[in-house]
Coordinates of C-alpha atoms in Angstrom, one line a residue:
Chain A
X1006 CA 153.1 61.8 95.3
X1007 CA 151.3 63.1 98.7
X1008 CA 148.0 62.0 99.8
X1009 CA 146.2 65.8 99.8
X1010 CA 142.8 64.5 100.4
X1011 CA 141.5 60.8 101.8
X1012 CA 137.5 60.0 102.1
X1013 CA 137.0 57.2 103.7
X1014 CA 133.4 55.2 103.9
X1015 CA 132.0 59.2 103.0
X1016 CA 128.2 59.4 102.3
X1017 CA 127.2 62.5 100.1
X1018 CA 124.7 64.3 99.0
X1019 CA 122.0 66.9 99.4
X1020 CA 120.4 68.0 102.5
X1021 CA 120.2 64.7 104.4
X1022 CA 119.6 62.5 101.7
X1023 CA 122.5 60.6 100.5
X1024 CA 123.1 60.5 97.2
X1025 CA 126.4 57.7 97.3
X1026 CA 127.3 56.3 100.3
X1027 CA 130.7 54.4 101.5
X1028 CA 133.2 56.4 99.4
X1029 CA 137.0 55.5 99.7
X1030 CA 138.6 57.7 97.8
X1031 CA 142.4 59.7 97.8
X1032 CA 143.5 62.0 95.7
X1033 CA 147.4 62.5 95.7
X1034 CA 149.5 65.5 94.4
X1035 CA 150.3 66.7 90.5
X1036 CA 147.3 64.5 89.2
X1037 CA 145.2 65.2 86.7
X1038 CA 141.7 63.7 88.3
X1039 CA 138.6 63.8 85.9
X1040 CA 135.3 63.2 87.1
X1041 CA 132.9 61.8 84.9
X1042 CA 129.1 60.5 85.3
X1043 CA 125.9 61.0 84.0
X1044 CA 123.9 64.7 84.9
X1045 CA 122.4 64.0 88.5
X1046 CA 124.9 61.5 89.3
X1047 CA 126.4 63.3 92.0
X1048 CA 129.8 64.8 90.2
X1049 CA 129.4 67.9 91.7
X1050 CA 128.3 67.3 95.0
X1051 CA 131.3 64.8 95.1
X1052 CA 133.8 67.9 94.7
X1053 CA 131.9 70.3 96.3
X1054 CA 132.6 67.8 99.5
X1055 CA 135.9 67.2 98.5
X1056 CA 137.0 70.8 98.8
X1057 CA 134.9 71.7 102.3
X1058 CA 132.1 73.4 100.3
X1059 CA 129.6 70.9 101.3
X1060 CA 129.4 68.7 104.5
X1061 CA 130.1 65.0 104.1
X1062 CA 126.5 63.6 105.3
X1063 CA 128.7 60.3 107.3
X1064 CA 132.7 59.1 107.4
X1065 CA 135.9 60.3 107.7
X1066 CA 137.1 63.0 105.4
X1067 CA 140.8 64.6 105.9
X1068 CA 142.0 67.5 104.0
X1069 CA 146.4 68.1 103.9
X1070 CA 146.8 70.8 106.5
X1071 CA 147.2 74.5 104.7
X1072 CA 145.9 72.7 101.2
X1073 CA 145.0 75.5 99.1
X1074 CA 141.8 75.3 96.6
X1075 CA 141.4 77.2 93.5
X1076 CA 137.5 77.1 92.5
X1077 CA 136.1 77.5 89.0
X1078 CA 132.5 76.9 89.4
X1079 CA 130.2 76.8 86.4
X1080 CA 129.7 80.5 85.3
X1081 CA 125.9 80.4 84.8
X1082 CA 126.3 80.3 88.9
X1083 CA 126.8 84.3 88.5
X1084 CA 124.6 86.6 88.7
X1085 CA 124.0 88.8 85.5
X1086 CA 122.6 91.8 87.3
X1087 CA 126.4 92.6 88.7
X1088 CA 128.2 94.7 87.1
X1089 CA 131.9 92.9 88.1
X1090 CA 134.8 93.6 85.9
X1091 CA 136.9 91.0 84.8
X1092 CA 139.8 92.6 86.6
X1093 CA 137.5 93.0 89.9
X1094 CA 136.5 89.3 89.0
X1095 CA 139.4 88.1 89.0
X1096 CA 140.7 90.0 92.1
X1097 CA 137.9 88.0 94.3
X1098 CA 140.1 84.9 93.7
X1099 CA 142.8 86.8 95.8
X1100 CA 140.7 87.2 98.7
X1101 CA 142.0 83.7 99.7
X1102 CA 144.8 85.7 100.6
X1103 CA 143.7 88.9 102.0
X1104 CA 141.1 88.2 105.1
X1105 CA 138.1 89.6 106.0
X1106 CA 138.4 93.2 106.0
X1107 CA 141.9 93.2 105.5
X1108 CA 142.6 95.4 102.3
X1109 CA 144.6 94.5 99.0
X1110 CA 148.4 95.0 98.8
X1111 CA 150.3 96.3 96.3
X1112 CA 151.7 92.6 95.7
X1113 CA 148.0 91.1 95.4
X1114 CA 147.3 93.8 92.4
X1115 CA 150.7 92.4 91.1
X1116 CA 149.0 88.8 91.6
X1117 CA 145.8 89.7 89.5
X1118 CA 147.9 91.4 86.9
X1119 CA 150.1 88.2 86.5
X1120 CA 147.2 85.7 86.6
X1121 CA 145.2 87.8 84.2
X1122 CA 148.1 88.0 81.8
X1123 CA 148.9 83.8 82.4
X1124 CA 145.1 83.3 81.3
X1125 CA 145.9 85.3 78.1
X1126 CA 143.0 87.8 78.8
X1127 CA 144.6 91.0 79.3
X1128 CA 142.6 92.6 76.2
X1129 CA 139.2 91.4 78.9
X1130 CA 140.4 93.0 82.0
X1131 CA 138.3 96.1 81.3
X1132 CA 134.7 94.9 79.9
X1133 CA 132.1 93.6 82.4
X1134 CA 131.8 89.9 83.4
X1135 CA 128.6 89.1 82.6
X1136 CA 129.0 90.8 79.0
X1137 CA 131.5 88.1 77.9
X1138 CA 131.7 85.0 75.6
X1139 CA 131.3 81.6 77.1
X1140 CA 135.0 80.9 76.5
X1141 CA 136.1 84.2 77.7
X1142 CA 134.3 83.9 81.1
X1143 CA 136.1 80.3 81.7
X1144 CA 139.0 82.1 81.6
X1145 CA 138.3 85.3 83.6
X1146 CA 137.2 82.0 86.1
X1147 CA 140.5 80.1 85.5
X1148 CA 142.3 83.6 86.3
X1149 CA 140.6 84.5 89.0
X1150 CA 141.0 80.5 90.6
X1151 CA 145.4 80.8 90.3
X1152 CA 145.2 84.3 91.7
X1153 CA 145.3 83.0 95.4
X1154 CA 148.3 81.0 94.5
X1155 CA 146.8 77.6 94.7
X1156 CA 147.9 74.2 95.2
X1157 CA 144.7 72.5 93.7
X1158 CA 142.3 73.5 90.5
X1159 CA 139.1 72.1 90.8
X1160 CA 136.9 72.7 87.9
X1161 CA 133.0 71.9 88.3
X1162 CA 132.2 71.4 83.8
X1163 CA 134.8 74.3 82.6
X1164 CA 133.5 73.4 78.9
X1165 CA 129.6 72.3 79.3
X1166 CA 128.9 75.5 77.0
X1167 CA 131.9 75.1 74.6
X1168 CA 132.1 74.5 71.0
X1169 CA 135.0 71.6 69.6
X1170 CA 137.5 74.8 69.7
X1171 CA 136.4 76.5 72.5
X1172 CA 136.9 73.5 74.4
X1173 CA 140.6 72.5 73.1
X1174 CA 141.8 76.0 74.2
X1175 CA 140.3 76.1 77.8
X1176 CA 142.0 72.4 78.2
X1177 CA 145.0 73.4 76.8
X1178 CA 145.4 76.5 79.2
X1179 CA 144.6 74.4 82.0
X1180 CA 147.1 71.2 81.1
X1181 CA 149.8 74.7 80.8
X1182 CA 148.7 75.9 84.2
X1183 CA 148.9 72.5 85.6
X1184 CA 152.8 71.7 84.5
X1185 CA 153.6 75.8 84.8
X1186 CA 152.3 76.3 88.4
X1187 CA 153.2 72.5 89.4
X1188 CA 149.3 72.2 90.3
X1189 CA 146.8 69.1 91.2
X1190 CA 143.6 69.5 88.8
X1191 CA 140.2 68.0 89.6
X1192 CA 138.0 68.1 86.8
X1193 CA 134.3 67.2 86.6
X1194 CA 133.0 66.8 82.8
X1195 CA 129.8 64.7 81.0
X1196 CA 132.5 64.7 78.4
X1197 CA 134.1 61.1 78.6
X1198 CA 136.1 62.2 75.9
X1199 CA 137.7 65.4 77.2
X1200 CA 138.5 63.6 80.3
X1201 CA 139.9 60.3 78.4
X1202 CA 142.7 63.0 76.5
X1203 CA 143.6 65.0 79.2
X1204 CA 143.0 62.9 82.7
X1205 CA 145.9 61.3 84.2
X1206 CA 143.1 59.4 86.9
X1207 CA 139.4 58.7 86.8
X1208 CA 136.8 58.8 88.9
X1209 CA 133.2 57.6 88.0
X1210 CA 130.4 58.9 90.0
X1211 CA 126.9 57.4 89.1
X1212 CA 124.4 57.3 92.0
X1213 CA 121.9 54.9 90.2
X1214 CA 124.6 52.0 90.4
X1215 CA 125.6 52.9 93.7
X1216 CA 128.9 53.4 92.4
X1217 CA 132.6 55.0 92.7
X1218 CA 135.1 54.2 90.7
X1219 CA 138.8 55.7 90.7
X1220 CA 141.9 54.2 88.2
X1221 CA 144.0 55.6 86.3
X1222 CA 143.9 56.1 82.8
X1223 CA 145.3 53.0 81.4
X1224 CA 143.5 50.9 84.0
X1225 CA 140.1 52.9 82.7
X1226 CA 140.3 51.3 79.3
X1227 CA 140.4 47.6 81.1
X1228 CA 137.5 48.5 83.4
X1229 CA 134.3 47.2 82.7
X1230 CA 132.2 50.4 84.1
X1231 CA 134.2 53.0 82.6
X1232 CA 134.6 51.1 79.4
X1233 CA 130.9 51.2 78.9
X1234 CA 130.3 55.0 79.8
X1235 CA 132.9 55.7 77.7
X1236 CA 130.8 53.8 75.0
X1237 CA 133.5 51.0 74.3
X1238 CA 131.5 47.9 75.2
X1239 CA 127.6 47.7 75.0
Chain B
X1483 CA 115.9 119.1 105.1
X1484 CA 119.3 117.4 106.9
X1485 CA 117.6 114.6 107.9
X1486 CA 115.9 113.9 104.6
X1487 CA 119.1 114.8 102.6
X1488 CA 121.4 111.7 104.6
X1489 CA 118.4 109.7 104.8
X1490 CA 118.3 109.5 101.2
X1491 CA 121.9 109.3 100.4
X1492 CA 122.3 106.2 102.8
X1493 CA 119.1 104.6 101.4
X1494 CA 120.5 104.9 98.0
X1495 CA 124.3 103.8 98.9
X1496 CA 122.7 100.5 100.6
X1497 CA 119.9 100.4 97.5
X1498 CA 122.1 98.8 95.4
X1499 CA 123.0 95.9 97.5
X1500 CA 119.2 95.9 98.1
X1501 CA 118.5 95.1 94.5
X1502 CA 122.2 93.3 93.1
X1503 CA 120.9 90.7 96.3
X1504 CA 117.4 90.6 95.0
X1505 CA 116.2 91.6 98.1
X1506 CA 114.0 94.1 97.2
X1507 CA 110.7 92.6 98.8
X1508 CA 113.0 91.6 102.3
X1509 CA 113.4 96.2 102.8
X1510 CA 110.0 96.6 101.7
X1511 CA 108.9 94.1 104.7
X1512 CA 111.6 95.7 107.2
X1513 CA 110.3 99.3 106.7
X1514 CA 106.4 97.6 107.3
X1515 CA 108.5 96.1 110.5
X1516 CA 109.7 99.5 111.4
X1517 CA 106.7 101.0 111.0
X1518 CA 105.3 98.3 113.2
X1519 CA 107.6 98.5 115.8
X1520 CA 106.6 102.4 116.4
X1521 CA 102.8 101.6 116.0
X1522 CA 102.9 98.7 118.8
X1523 CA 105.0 101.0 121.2
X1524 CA 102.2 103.7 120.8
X1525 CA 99.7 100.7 121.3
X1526 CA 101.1 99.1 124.4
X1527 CA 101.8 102.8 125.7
X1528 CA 97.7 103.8 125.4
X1529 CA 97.1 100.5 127.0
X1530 CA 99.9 100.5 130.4
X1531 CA 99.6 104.8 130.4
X1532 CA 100.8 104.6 134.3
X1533 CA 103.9 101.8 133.8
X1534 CA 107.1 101.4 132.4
X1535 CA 106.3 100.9 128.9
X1536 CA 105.3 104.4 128.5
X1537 CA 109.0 105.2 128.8
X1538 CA 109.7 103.0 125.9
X1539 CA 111.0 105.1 122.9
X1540 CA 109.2 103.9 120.1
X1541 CA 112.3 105.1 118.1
X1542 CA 114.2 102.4 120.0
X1543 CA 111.6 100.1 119.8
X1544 CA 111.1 100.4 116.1
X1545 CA 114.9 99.5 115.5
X1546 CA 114.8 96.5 118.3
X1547 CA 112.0 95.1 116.0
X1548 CA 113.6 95.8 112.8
X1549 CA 117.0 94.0 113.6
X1550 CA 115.2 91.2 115.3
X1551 CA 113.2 91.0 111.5
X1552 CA 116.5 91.1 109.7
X1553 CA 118.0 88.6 111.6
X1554 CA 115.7 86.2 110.9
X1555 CA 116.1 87.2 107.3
X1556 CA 119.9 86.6 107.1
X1557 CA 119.5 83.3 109.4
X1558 CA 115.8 81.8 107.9
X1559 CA 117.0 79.3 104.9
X1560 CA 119.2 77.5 108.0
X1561 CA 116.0 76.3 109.3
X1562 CA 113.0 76.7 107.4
X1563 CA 111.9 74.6 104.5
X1564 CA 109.5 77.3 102.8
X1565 CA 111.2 79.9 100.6
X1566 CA 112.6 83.2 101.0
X1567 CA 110.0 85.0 99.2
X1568 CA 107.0 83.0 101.2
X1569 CA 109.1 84.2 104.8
X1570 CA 109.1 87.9 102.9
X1571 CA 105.6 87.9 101.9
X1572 CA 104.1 86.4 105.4
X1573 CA 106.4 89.5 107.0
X1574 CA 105.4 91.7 104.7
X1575 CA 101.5 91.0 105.2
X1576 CA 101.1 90.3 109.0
X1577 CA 103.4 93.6 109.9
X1578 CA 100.9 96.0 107.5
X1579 CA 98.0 94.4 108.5
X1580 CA 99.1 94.5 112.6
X1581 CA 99.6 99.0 111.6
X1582 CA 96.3 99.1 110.3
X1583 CA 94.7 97.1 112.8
X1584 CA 96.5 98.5 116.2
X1585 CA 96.5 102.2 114.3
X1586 CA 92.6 102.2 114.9
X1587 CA 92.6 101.4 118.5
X1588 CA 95.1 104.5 119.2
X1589 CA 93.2 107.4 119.8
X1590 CA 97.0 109.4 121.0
X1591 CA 99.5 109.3 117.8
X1592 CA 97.4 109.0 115.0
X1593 CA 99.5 111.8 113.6
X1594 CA 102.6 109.9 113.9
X1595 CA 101.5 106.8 112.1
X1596 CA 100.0 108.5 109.2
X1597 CA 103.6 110.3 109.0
X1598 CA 105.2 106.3 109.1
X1599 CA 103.1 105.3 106.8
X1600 CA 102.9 107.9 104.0
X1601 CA 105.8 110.4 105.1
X1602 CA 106.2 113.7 106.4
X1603 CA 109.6 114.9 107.0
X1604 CA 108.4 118.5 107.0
X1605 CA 108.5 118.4 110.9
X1606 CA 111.1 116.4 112.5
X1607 CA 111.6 114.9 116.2
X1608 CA 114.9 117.3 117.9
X1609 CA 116.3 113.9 118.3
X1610 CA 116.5 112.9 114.6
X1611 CA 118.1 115.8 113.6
X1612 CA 121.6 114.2 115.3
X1613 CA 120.2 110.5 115.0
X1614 CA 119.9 110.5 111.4
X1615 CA 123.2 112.2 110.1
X1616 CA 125.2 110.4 112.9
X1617 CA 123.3 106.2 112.0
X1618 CA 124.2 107.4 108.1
X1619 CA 127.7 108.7 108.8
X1620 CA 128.6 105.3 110.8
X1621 CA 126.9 103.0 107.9
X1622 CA 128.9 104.7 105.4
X1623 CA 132.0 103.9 107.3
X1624 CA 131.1 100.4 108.1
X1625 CA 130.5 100.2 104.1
X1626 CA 133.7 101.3 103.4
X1627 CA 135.6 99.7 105.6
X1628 CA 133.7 96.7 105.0
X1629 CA 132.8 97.3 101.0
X1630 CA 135.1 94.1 99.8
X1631 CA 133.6 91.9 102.1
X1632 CA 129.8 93.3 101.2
X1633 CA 130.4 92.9 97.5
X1634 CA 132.9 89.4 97.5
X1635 CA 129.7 87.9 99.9
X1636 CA 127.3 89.0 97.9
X1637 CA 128.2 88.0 94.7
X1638 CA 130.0 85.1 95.2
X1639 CA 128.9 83.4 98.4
X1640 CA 129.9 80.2 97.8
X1641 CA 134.0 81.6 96.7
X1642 CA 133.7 83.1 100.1
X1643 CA 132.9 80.1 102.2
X1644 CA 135.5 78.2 100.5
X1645 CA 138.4 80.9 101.3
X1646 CA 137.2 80.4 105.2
X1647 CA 135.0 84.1 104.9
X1648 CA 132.5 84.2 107.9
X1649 CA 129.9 84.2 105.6
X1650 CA 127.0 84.7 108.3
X1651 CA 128.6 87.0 110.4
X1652 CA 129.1 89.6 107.4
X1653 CA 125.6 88.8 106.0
X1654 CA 124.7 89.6 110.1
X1655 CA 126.3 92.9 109.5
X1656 CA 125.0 94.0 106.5
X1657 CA 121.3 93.1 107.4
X1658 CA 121.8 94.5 111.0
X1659 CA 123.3 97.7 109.2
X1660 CA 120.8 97.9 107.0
X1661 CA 117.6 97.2 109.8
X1662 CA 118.7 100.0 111.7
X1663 CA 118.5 102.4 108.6
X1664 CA 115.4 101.4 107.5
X1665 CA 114.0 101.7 111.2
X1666 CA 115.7 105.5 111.6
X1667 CA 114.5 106.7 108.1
X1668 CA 111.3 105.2 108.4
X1669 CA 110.2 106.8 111.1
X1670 CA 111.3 110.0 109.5
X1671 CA 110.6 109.8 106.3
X1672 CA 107.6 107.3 105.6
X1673 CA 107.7 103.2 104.7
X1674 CA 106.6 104.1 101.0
X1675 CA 109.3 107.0 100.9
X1676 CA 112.3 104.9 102.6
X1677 CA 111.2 101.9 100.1
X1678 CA 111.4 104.2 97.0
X1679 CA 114.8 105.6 98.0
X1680 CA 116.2 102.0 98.3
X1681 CA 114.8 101.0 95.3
X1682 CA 114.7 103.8 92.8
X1683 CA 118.3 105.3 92.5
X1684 CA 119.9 102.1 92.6
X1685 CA 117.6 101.3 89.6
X1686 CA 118.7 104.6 87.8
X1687 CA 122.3 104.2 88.5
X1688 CA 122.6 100.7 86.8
X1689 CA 121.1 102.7 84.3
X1690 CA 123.6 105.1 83.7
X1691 CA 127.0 102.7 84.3
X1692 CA 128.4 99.6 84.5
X1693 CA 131.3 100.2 86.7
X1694 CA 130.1 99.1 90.3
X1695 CA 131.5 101.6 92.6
X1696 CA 130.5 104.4 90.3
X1697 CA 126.9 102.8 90.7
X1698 CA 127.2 103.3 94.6
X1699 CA 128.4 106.5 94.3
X1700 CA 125.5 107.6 91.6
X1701 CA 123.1 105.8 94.1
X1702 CA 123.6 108.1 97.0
X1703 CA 123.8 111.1 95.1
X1704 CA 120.4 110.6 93.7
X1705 CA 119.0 109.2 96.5
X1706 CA 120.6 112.9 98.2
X1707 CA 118.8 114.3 94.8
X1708 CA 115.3 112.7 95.4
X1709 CA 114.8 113.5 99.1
X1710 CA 116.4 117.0 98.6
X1711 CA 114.1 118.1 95.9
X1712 CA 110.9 116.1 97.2
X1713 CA 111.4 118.1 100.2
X1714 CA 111.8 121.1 98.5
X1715 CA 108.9 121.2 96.3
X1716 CA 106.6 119.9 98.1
X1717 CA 107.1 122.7 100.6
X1718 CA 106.7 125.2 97.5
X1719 CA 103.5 123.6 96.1
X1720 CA 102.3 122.5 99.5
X1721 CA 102.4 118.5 98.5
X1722 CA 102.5 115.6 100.8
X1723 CA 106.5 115.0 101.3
X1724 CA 107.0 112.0 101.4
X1725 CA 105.0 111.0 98.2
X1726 CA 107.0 113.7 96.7
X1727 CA 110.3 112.5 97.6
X1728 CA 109.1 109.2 95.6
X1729 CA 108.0 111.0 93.2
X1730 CA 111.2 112.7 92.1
X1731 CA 112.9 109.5 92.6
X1732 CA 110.3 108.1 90.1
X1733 CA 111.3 110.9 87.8
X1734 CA 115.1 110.1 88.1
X1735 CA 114.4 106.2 87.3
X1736 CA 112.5 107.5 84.2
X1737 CA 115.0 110.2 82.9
X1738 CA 117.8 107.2 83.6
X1739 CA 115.9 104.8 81.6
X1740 CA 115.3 107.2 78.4
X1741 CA 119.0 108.2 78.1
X1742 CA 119.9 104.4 78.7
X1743 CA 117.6 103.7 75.4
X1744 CA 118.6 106.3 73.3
X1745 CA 122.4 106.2 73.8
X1746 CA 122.9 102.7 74.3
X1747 CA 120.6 101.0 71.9
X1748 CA 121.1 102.7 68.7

């Protein structure tokens, strides 16, 4: 396994103010890496910094040279008044790959087509963004994240707004993606559970204990913190 | 009639960005900036008659100030801790009240300033016959060119910084792109006029569809539409132009707004 991304001693958080401080961290290659803590903890600031979005505030952060980031942020982040089609939705995750006011290629409408069609939502690619289901617009999201051929999927609460089966099939699709496209998957959840079944590694995040935990799965069970967010000890 | 007819298309065409980026309130300050920016050159000309700055175009001027506002507009949230809407507001207030205020010490271009404030289009300056057509002919290229970008930065900002987009420097562009408009069709057309045109068809398009680029494309034409008939009628019934340009604009968003409740609500 490769080392794709190393924090070491890291601060985050918003503005200036730290939220965590003295993160070591590294995330390796064809992991699945959930990310759990309580609301406000910090989860998402954590992978916002992880993938460059967001500054680390102190420390040493190193990203694997040409690492490429597929982003599916939480879709109440878009803006209802636009009128984006799924299709032109999902062709804004190929702009990873077509610069600044470079146009599209004929192989980068092949890439939407094939991403569209690997996120099962072909039938979608028509309607209007903001006019879809919950579930449909993770997808449209997941879609448009593998169009720019990525080497890690990092997923900020892909099923906050999910029902039980709603959920199963966005995790499903993305445990496919992950062993079809040979991919790295962050994933940030409140659901302990979700992350339990599917999460290869954990990483607690929870600002009001000053702490940062990362293990992998079977370790998880053994660990004192985790065993008590997950509800297993009192 | 030229001159009013690009004017309106381009205000519409860059309309829609105005409204999908909830900037509405940051071109109704810029055309109070524009209008400013002409009022103070006419100002500081009555006051140094004799010296350079009575060579100062106010033209010029007027889009100096304008890019200069919209620059702080695309670069404020870096550095400022208030909101966007309080920067807006304060640029919004201080620019109308500095018209009124330096428009009643001019006793030369009184004429003028009414025309920035309310509209006139009837008579145009030689100059913004070629000025005009040419500004809206190069911002429709650099919107083409450019459209991806536009859109992929204003919807999804955050997407963009993280595929390595220069963010900043296309927001520069588009708020640069659209200061100069709003300075050029300001002074021809009127503040209130120039604000309606952005505003209105964009409205009235997202009306009528829910494909984007048809949206820009409806936009312009009845921004074309709006300035074209304001102009128009209120040469036949010998009405205030600029109000009338509005006007028909106001017309469009309400016929738009019927046919988008009775054909897509029942």
């Amino acid at each position: 396994m490769n080392e794709l991304i190393k924090l070491d001693d890291v601060s985050i958080g918003f503005g200036k103010t730290p939220i965590i401080r003295g993160i070591d961290l590294t995330l390796t290659s064809g992991q699945f890496w959930g990310v759990i803590g309580p609301n406000g903890g910090g989860k998402s600031t954590l992978l916002k910094t992880v993938i460059g979005l967001t500054e680390p505030l102190a420390g040493s952060f190193k990203i694997k040279e040409g690492l490429r980031f597929g982003y599916v942020p939480q879709h109440e982040k878009y803006d209802n008044l636009f009128p984006v089609s799924v299709e032109e939705m999902v062709t804004m995750g190929r702009y990873s790959m077509v610069p600044f006011s470079k146009k599209l290629k004929q192989e980068d409408r092949e890439a939407v087509r094939i991403s569209i069609e690997k996120t099962g939502i072909t039938n979608l690619s028509n309607k209007v963004f903001r006019e879809l289901s919950g579930g449909e617009k993770q997808k449209v999201l997941i879609a448009k994240a593998i169009c720019g051929n990525p080497d890690v999927l990092v997923l900020d609460e892909p099923t906050s707004s999910l029902d039980l089966k709603g959920e199963a099939e966005i995790m499903s699709l993305i445990k496919d993606l992950k062993d079809e496209l040979n991919l790295t998957v962050i994933m940030v959840s409140h659901f302990a559970d979700t992350i339990r079944k599917y999460a290869d590694s954990i990483i607690l995040v929870d600002k009001d204990k000053d702490i940062l935990l990362n293990c992998g799965i079977d370790d998880a069970v053994s660990n004192q913190h985790i065993k008590r967010y997950f509800g297993l000890q009192s | 009639m030229l001159v009013a007819a690009f004017a309106g298309a381009i205000c519409g065409f860059m309309g829609v960005y105005v409204v999908l980026r909830r900037v509405v309130f940051v071109s109704a300050a810029l055309t109070q900036v524009a209008g400013f920016g002409v009022v103070l050159t006419f100002y500081l000309q009555s006051l140094f008659l004799s010296s350079l700055v009575s060579h100062i175009d106010p033209f010029i001027f007027s889009i100096f100030v304008t890019v200069l506002a919209a620059l702080f507009f695309s670069l404020k949230k870096d550095y400022m801790p208030i909101s966007m809407e309080g920067v807006i507001g304060f640029t919004f207030l201080i620019s109308s009240s500095l018209i009124i205020i330096l428009s009643d010490k001019i006793v030369q271009g009184h004429h003028e300033i009414h025309n920035i404030l309310f509209g006139s289009a009837v008579v145009v300056e030689p100059d913004e016959v070629i000025i005009v057509p040419l500004v809206s002919i190069i911002a429709f290229i650099i919107n083409i060119l450019l459209f991806k970008d536009f859109i992929f930065v204003s919807y999804d900002s955050e997407t963009a910084q993280l595929y390595k987009y220069p963010v900043k420097y296309i927001n520069l562009i588009f708020f640069i792109v659209l200061a100069v408009i709003l300075a050029i069709t300001t002074r021809a057309l009127g503040a209130l006029t120039v604000f309606s045109l952005l505003v209105l068809p964009a409205l009235s398009s997202m009306y009528l569809s829910r494909r984007l680029i048809i949206i820009f494309i409806l936009s312009a034409v009845f921004g074309l539409l709006s300035a074209v008939f304001g102009y128009f009628f209120s040469f036949i019934f010998s009405l205030p132009t600029g109000a009338t340009m509005a006007f028909a604009a106001s017309l469009i968003f309400i016929f738009s707004y019927i046919k988008h409740e009775l054909f897509n609500n029942s």
